[in-house]
PDB file of C-alpha atoms in Angstrom:
ATOM      1  CA  MET W  30       0.274   0.522  -0.163  1.00  0.00           C
ATOM      2  CA  ASN W  31       1.816   2.661  -0.870  1.00  0.00           C
ATOM      3  CA  THR W  32       0.278   6.528  -0.364  1.00  0.00           C
ATOM      4  CA  ASN W  33       1.014   9.299  -2.295  1.00  0.00           C
ATOM      5  CA  ILE W  34       2.908  11.879   0.330  1.00  0.00           C
ATOM      6  CA  PRO W  35       3.537  15.217  -1.455  1.00  0.00           C
ATOM      7  CA  THR W  36       7.401  16.180  -0.507  1.00  0.00           C
ATOM      8  CA  THR W  37       8.025  19.714   0.995  1.00  0.00           C
ATOM      9  CA  LYS W  38       9.149  21.483  -2.248  1.00  0.00           C
ATOM     10  CA  GLN W  39       5.479  20.290  -3.884  1.00  0.00           C
ATOM     11  CA  ARG W  40       3.702  21.992  -0.877  1.00  0.00           C
ATOM     12  CA  ILE W  41       6.132  25.076  -0.937  1.00  0.00           C
ATOM     13  CA  ASP W  42       4.781  25.664  -4.388  1.00  0.00           C
ATOM     14  CA  ARG W  43       0.833  25.731  -3.751  1.00  0.00           C
ATOM     15  CA  THR W  44       1.900  28.016  -0.795  1.00  0.00           C
ATOM     16  CA  MET W  45      -0.114  31.590  -1.758  1.00  0.00           C
ATOM     17  CA  LYS W  46       2.063  35.072  -1.620  1.00  0.00           C
ATOM     18  CA  PRO W  47       0.431  37.459   1.032  1.00  0.00           C
ATOM     19  CA  GLU W  48      -0.746  39.423  -2.178  1.00  0.00           C
ATOM     20  CA  GLN W  49      -3.173  36.379  -3.544  1.00  0.00           C
ATOM     21  CA  PHE W  50      -3.956  35.604   0.021  1.00  0.00           C
ATOM     22  CA  ASN W  51      -5.177  39.490   0.325  1.00  0.00           C
ATOM     23  CA  GLN W  52      -7.069  39.522  -2.811  1.00  0.00           C
ATOM     24  CA  VAL W  53      -8.639  36.463  -2.034  1.00  0.00           C
ATOM     25  CA  VAL W  54      -9.672  37.464   1.552  1.00  0.00           C
ATOM     26  CA  GLU W  55     -11.107  41.130  -0.096  1.00  0.00           C
ATOM     27  CA  ALA W  56     -13.294  38.863  -2.778  1.00  0.00           C
ATOM     28  CA  ILE W  57     -14.662  37.503   0.512  1.00  0.00           C
ATOM     29  CA  GLY W  58     -15.041  41.023   2.350  1.00  0.00           C
ATOM     30  CA  ALA W  59     -16.848  41.606  -1.031  1.00  0.00           C
ATOM     31  CA  GLY W  60     -19.644  39.622  -0.373  1.00  0.00           C
ATOM     32  CA  ARG W  61     -17.987  37.747  -4.218  1.00  0.00           C
ATOM     33  CA  TYR W  62     -17.694  34.646  -2.900  1.00  0.00           C
ATOM     34  CA  SER W  63     -17.262  32.205  -6.300  1.00  0.00           C
ATOM     35  CA  TRP W  64     -14.592  34.236  -6.952  1.00  0.00           C
ATOM     36  CA  ALA W  65     -12.433  34.210  -4.412  1.00  0.00           C
ATOM     37  CA  CYS W  66     -13.074  29.872  -5.094  1.00  0.00           C
ATOM     38  CA  LEU W  67     -12.472  30.584  -8.282  1.00  0.00           C
ATOM     39  CA  LEU W  68      -9.033  32.682  -7.089  1.00  0.00           C
ATOM     40  CA  ILE W  69      -8.431  29.380  -4.402  1.00  0.00           C
ATOM     41  CA  LEU W  70      -8.207  27.272  -6.936  1.00  0.00           C
ATOM     42  CA  ARG W  71      -6.081  29.314  -9.371  1.00  0.00           C
ATOM     43  CA  PHE W  72      -3.271  29.986  -6.885  1.00  0.00           C
ATOM     44  CA  ALA W  73      -3.382  26.286  -5.597  1.00  0.00           C
ATOM     45  CA  GLY W  74      -2.247  25.690  -8.773  1.00  0.00           C
ATOM     46  CA  TYR W  75      -5.466  24.123 -10.299  1.00  0.00           C
ATOM     47  CA  ASN W  76      -7.364  25.034 -13.245  1.00  0.00           C
ATOM     48  CA  PRO W  77     -10.700  26.307 -12.482  1.00  0.00           C
ATOM     49  CA  LEU W  78     -12.354  25.057 -15.431  1.00  0.00           C
ATOM     50  CA  HIS W  79     -12.197  21.587 -13.843  1.00  0.00           C
ATOM     51  CA  TYR W  80     -14.285  22.776 -11.610  1.00  0.00           C
ATOM     52  CA  ILE W  81     -16.712  24.883 -12.832  1.00  0.00           C
ATOM     53  CA  PRO W  82     -18.289  25.873 -15.605  1.00  0.00           C
ATOM     54  CA  TYR W  83     -16.629  27.345 -18.545  1.00  0.00           C
ATOM     55  CA  ARG W  84     -20.118  30.070 -19.253  1.00  0.00           C
ATOM     56  CA  THR W  85     -19.863  30.154 -14.780  1.00  0.00           C
ATOM     57  CA  TYR W  86     -16.128  30.786 -15.032  1.00  0.00           C
ATOM     58  CA  SER W  87     -15.896  33.416 -18.004  1.00  0.00           C
ATOM     59  CA  ARG W  88     -19.275  35.793 -16.327  1.00  0.00           C
ATOM     60  CA  LEU W  89     -16.926  35.386 -13.118  1.00  0.00           C
ATOM     61  CA  ILE W  90     -14.005  37.037 -15.343  1.00  0.00           C
ATOM     62  CA  ARG W  91     -15.964  39.796 -16.504  1.00  0.00           C
ATOM     63  CA  GLU W  92     -17.375  40.864 -13.429  1.00  0.00           C
ATOM     64  CA  ASN W  93     -14.120  40.853 -11.836  1.00  0.00           C
ATOM     65  CA  ARG W  94     -12.385  42.723 -14.889  1.00  0.00           C
ATOM     66  CA  GLN W  95     -15.451  45.779 -15.121  1.00  0.00           C
ATOM     67  CA  ALA W  96     -15.140  45.437 -10.892  1.00  0.00           C
ATOM     68  CA  SER W  97     -11.502  46.054 -10.694  1.00  0.00           C
ATOM     69  CA  GLU W  98     -11.416  48.558 -13.770  1.00  0.00           C
ATOM     70  CA  SER W  99     -14.275  50.269 -11.078  1.00  0.00           C
ATOM     71  CA  THR W 100     -12.158  50.082  -8.219  1.00  0.00           C
ATOM     72  CA  ASN W 101      -9.066  51.368 -10.197  1.00  0.00           C
ATOM     73  CA  GLN W 102     -10.937  54.612 -11.185  1.00  0.00           C
ATOM     74  CA  THR W 103     -12.290  55.003  -7.537  1.00  0.00           C
ATOM     75  CA  SER W 104      -9.075  54.857  -6.287  1.00  0.00           C
ATOM     76  CA  GLN W 105      -7.393  57.626  -8.659  1.00  0.00           C
ATOM     77  CA  GLU W 106     -10.804  59.734  -8.103  1.00  0.00           C
ATOM     78  CA  VAL W 107      -9.765  59.282  -4.509  1.00  0.00           C
ATOM     79  CA  SER W 108      -6.542  60.233  -4.631  1.00  0.00           C
ATOM     80  CA  GLN W 109      -7.013  63.229  -7.523  1.00  0.00           C
ATOM     81  CA  ILE W 110      -9.372  64.952  -4.742  1.00  0.00           C
ATOM     82  CA  THR W 111      -6.628  64.432  -1.774  1.00  0.00           C
ATOM     83  CA  ALA W 112      -4.364  66.190  -3.427  1.00  0.00           C
ATOM     84  CA  SER W 113      -6.545  69.150  -4.807  1.00  0.00           C
ATOM     85  CA  LYS W 114      -7.230  69.218  -0.480  1.00  0.00           C
ATOM     86  CA  TYR W 115      -3.654  69.330   0.327  1.00  0.00           C
ATOM     87  CA  ASN W 116      -2.326  71.543  -2.142  1.00  0.00           C
TER      88      ASN W 116
END
C-alpha cells in the first residue's frame, strides 16, 4: 500500500503569496464568494475550468474585470481629490 505523500517542495509551490491571500480575503469581504473560490483554485495551481462550468468561469472573469476597473477608477479619483485638498 503506497500512499502518495507530497514532498516539501510540492507543498511550498502551492502556498499562496501574501498578495494572493489578500485578493482572496478582499473577495470574501466584498461578498464575492465564487470569485474567491476561483482565485483559490488558480493560486493553488489548479485549472478552475476543471471544477466549474465555462459559462460561470467567463462570467466571473468578466464581472471581476469590471469591478477591478471601477475600483481603480475610484481610487484614482480619491487620490486626485486628496491631492487637490492639500495643494
